[in-house]
Tab-separated table of N, CA and C in Angstrom:
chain	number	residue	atom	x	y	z
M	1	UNK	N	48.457	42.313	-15.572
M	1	UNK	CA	48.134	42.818	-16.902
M	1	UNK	C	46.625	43.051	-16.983
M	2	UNK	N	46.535	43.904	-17.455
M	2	UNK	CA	44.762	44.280	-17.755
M	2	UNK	C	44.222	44.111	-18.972
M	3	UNK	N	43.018	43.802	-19.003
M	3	UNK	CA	41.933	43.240	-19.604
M	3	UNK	C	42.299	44.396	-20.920
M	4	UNK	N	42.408	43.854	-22.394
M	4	UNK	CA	42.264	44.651	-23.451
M	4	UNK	C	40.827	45.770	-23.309
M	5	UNK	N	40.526	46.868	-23.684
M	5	UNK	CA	39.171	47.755	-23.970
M	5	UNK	C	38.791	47.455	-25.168
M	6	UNK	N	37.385	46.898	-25.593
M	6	UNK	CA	37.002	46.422	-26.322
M	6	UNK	C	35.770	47.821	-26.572
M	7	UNK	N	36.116	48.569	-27.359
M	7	UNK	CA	34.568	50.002	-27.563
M	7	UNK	C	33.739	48.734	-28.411
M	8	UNK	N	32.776	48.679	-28.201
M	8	UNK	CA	31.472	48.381	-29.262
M	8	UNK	C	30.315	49.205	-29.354
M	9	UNK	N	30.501	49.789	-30.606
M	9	UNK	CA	29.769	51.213	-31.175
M	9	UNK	C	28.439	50.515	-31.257
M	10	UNK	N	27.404	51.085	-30.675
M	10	UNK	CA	25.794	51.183	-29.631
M	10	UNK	C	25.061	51.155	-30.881
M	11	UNK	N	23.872	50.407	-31.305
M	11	UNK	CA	22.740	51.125	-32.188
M	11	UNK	C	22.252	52.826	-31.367
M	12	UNK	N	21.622	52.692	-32.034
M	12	UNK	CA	20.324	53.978	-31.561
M	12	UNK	C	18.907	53.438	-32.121
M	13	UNK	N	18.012	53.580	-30.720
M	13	UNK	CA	16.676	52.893	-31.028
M	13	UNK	C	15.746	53.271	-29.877
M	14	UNK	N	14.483	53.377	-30.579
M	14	UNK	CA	13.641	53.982	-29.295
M	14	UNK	C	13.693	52.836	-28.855
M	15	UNK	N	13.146	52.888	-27.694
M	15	UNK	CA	13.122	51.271	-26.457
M	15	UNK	C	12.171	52.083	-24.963
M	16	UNK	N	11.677	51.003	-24.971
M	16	UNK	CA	10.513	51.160	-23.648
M	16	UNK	C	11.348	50.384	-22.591
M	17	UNK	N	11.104	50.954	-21.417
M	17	UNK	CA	11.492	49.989	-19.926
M	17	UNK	C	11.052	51.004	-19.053
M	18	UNK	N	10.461	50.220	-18.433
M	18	UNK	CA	9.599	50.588	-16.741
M	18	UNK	C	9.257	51.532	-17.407
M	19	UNK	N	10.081	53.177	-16.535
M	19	UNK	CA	8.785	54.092	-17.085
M	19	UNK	C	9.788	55.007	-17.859
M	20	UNK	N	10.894	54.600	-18.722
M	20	UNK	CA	11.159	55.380	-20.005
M	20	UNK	C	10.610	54.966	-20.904
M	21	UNK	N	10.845	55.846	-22.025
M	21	UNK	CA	10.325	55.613	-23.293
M	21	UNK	C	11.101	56.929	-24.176
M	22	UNK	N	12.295	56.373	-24.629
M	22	UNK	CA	13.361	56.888	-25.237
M	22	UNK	C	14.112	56.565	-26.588
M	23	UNK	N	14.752	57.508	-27.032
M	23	UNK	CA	15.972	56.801	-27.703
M	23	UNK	C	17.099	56.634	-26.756
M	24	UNK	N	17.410	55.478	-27.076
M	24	UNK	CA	18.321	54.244	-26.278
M	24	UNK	C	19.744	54.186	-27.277
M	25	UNK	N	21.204	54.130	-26.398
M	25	UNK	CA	22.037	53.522	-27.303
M	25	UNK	C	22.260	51.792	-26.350
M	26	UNK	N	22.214	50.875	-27.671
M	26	UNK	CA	22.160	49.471	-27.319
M	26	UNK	C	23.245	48.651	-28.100
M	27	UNK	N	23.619	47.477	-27.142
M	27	UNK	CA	23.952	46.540	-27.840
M	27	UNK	C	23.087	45.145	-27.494
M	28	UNK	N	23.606	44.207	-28.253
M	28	UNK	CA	23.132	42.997	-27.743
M	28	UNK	C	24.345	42.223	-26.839
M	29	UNK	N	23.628	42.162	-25.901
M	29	UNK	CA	24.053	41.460	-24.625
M	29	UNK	C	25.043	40.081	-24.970
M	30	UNK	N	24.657	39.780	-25.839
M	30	UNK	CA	25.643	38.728	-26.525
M	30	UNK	C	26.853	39.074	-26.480
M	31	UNK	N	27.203	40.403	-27.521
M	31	UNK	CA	28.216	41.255	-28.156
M	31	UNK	C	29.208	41.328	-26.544
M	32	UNK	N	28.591	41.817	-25.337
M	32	UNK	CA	29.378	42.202	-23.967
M	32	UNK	C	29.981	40.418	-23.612
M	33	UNK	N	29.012	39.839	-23.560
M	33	UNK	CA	29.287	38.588	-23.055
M	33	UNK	C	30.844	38.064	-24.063
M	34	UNK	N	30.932	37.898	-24.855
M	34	UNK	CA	31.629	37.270	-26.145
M	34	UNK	C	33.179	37.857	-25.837
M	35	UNK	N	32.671	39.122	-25.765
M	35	UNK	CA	33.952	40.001	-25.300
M	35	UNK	C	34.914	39.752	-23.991
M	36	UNK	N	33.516	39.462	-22.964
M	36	UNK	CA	34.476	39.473	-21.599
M	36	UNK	C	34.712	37.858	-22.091
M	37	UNK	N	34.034	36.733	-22.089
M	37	UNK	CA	34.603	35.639	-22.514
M	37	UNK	C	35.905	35.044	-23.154
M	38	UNK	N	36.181	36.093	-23.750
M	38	UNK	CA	37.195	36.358	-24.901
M	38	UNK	C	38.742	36.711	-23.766
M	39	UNK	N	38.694	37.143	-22.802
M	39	UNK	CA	39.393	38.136	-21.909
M	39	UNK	C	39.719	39.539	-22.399
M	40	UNK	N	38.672	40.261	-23.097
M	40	UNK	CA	38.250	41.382	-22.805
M	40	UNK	C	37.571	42.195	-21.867
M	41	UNK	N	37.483	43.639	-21.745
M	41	UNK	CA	36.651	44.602	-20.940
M	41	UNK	C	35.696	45.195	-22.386
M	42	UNK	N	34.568	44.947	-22.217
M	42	UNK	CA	33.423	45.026	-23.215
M	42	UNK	C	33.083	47.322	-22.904
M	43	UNK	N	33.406	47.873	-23.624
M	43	UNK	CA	32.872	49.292	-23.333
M	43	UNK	C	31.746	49.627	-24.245
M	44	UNK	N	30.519	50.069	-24.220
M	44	UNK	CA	29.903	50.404	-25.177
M	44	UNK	C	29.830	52.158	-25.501
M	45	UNK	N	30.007	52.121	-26.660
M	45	UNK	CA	30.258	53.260	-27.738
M	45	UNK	C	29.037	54.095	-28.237
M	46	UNK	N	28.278	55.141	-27.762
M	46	UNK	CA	27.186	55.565	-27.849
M	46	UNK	C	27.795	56.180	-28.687
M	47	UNK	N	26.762	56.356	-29.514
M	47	UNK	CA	27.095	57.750	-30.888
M	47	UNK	C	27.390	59.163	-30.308
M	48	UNK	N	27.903	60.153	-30.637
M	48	UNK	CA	27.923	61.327	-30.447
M	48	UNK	C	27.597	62.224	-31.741
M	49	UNK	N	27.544	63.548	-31.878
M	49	UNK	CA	28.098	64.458	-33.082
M	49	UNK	C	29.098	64.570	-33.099
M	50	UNK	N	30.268	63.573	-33.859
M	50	UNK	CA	31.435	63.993	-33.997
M	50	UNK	C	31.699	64.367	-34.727
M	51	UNK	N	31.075	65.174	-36.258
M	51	UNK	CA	31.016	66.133	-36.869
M	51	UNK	C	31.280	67.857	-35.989
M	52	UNK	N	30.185	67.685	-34.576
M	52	UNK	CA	30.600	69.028	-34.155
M	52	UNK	C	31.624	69.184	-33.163
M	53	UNK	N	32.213	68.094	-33.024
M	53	UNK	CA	33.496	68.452	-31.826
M	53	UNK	C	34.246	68.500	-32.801
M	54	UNK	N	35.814	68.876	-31.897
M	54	UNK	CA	37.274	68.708	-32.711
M	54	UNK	C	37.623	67.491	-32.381
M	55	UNK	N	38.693	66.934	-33.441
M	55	UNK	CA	39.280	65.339	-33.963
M	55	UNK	C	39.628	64.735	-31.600
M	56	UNK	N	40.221	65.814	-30.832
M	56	UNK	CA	41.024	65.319	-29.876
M	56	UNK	C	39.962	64.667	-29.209
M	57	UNK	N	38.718	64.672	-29.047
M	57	UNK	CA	37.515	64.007	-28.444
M	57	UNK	C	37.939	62.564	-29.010
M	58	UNK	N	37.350	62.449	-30.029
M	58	UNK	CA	37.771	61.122	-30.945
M	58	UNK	C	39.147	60.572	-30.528
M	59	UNK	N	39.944	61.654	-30.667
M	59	UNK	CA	41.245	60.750	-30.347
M	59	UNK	C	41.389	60.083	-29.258
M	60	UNK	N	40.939	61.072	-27.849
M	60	UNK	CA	41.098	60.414	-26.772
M	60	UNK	C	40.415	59.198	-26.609
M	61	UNK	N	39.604	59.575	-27.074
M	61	UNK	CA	38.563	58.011	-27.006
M	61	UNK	C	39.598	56.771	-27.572
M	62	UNK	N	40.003	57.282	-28.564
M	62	UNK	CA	40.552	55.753	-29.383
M	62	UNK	C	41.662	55.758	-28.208
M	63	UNK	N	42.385	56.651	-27.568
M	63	UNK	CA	43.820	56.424	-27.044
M	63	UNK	C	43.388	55.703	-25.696
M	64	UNK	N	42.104	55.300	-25.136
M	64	UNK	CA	41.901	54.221	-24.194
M	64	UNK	C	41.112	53.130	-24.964
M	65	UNK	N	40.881	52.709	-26.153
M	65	UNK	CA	40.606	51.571	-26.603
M	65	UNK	C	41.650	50.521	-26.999
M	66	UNK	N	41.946	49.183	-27.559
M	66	UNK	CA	42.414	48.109	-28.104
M	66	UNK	C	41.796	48.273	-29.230
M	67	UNK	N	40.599	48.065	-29.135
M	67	UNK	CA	40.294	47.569	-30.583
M	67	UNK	C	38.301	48.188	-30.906
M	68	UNK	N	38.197	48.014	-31.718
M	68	UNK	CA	36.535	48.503	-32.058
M	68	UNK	C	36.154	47.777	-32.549
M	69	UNK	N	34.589	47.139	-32.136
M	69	UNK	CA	33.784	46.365	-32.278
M	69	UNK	C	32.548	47.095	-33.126
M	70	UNK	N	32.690	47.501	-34.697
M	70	UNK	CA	31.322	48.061	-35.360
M	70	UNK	C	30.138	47.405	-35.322
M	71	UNK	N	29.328	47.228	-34.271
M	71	UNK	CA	27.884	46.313	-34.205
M	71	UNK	C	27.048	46.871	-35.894
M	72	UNK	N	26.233	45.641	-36.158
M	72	UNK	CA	24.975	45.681	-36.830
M	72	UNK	C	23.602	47.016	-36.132
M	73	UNK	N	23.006	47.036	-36.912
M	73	UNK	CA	21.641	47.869	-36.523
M	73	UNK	C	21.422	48.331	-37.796
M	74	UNK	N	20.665	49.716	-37.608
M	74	UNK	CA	19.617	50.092	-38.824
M	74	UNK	C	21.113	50.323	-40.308
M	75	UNK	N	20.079	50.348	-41.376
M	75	UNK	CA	20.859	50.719	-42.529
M	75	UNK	C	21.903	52.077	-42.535
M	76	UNK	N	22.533	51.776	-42.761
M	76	UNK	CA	23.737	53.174	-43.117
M	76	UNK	C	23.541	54.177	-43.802
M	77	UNK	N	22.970	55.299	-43.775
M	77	UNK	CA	22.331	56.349	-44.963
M	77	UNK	C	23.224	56.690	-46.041
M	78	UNK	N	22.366	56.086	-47.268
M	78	UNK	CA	23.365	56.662	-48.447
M	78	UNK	C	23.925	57.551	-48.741
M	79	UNK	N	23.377	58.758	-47.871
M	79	UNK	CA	23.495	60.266	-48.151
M	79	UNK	C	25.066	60.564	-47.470
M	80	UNK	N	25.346	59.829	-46.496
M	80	UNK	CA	26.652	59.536	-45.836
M	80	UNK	C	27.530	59.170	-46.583
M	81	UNK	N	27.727	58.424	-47.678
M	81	UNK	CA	28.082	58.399	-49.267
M	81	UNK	C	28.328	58.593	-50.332
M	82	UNK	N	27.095	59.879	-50.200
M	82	UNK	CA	27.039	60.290	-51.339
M	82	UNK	C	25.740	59.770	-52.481
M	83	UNK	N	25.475	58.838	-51.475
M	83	UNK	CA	24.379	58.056	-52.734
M	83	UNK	C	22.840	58.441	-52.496
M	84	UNK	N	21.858	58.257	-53.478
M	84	UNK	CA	20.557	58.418	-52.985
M	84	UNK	C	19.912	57.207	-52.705
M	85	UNK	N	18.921	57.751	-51.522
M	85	UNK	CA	18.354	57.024	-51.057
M	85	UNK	C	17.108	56.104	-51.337
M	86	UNK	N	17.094	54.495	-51.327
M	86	UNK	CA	16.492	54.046	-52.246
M	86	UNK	C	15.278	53.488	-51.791
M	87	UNK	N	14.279	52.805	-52.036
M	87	UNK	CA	12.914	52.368	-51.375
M	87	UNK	C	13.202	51.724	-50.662
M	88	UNK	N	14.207	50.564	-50.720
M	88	UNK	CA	14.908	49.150	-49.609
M	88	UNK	C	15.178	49.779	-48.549
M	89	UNK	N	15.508	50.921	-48.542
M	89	UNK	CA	16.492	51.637	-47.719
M	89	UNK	C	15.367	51.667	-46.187
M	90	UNK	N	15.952	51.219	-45.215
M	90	UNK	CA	15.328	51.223	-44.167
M	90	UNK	C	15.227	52.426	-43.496
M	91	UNK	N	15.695	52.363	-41.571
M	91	UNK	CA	15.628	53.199	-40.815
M	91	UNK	C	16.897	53.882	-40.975
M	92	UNK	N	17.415	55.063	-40.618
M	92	UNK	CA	18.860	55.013	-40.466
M	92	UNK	C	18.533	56.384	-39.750
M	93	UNK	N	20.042	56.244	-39.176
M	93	UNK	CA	20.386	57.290	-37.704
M	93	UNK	C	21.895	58.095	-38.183
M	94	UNK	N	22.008	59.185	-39.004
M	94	UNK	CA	22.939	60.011	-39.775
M	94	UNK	C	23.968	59.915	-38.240
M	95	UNK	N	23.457	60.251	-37.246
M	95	UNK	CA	24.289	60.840	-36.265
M	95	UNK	C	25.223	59.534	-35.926
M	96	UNK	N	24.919	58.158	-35.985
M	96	UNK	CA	25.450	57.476	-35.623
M	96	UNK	C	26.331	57.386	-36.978
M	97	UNK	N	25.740	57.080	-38.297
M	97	UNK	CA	26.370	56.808	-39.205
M	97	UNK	C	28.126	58.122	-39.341
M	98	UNK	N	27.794	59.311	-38.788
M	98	UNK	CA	28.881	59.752	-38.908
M	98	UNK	C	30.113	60.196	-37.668
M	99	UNK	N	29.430	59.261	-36.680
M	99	UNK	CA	29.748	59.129	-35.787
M	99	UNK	C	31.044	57.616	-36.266
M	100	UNK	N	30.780	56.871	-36.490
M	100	UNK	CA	31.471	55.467	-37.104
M	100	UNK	C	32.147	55.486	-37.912
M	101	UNK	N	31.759	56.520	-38.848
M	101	UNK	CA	32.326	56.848	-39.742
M	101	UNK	C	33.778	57.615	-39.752
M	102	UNK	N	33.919	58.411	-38.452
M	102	UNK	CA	35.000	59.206	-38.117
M	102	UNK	C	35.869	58.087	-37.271
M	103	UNK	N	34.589	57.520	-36.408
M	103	UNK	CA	35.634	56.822	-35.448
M	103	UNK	C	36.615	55.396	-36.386
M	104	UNK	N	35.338	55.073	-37.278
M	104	UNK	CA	36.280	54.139	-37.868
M	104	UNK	C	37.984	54.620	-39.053
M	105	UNK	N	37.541	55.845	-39.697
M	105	UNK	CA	38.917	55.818	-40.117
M	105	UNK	C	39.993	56.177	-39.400
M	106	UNK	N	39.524	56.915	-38.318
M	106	UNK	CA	41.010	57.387	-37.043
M	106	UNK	C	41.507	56.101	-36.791
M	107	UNK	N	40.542	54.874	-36.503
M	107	UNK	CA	41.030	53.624	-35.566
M	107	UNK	C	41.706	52.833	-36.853
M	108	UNK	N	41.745	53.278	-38.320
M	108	UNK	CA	42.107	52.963	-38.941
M	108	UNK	C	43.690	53.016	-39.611
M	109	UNK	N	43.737	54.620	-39.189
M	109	UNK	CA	44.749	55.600	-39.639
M	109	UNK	C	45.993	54.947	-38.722
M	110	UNK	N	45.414	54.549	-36.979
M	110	UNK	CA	46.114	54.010	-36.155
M	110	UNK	C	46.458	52.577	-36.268
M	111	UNK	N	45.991	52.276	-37.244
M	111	UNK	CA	46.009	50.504	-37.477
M	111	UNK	C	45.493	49.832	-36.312
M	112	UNK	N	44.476	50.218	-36.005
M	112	UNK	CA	44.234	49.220	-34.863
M	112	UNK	C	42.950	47.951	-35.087
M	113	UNK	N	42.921	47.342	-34.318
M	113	UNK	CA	41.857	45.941	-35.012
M	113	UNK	C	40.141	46.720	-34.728
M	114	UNK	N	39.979	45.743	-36.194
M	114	UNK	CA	38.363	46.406	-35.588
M	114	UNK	C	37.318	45.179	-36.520
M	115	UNK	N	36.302	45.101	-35.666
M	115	UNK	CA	35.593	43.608	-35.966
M	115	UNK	C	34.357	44.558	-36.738
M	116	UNK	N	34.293	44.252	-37.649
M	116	UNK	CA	32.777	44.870	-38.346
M	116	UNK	C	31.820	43.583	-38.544
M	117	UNK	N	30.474	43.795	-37.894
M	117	UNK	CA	29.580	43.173	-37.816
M	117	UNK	C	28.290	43.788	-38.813
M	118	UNK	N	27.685	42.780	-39.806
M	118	UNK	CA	26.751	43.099	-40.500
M	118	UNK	C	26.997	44.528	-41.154
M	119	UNK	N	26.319	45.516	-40.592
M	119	UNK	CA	26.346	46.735	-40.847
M	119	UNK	C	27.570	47.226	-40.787
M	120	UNK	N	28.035	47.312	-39.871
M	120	UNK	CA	29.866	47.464	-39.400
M	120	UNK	C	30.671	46.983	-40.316
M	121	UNK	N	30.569	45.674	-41.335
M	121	UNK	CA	31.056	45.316	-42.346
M	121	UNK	C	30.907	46.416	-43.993
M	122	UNK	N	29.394	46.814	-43.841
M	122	UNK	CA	29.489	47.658	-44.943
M	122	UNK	C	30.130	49.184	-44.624
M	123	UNK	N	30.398	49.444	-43.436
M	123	UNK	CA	31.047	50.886	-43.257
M	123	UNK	C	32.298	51.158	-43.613
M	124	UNK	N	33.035	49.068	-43.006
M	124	UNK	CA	34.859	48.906	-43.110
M	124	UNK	C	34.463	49.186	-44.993
């Protein structure tokens, strides 16, 4: 029997190492560990534009996952909402936000489990 696929959807963040100096999709190393611990396979979930593909990208993706892991990172843009944006309002990354946003109601539509963390909590 094989290891459940665990996606855990990536921040986006510039990040320095050796000689990049990029935007990075990340998790915390914790998040992979916890997973395989767990007897999971930990996959990490880089954002895409899934606004500009069609739904079957998304789908396929979900049709090799178990379950989705929504990590924490920057604030969620209100504008993703509908709402305006307020002084508190931190960093935020639209592309990811509607990136999560798609992936989370498909993985939803499918009933499948999904752990929302911090931020990941205000998206469920």
């Amino acid at each position: 029997m094989s290891s459940p696929a665990i996606g855990i959807c990536a921040a986006v963040e510039r990040a320095r190492w050796t000689v990049w100096d990029e935007e990075a999709a990340l998790i915390p190393r914790s998040y992979a560990r916890a997973v395989h611990r767990a007897g999971g396979l930990p996959l990490l979930l880089p954002p895409y534009d899934a606004e500009a593909l069609p739904d079957a990208p998304l789908e396929d993706l979900l049709d090799r996952l178990d379950a989705v892991i929504l990590a924490g990172g920057s604030d969620v843009d209100p504008a993703s909402y509908g709402a305006a944006r307020e002084q508190a309002t931190g960093t935020t990354w639209p592309e990811r936000d509607a990136f999560e946003i798609a992936l989370t109601g498909a993985a939803l539509e499918r009933g499948m489990p999904i752990l929302g963390i911090c931020r990941g909590m205000q998206l469920l």
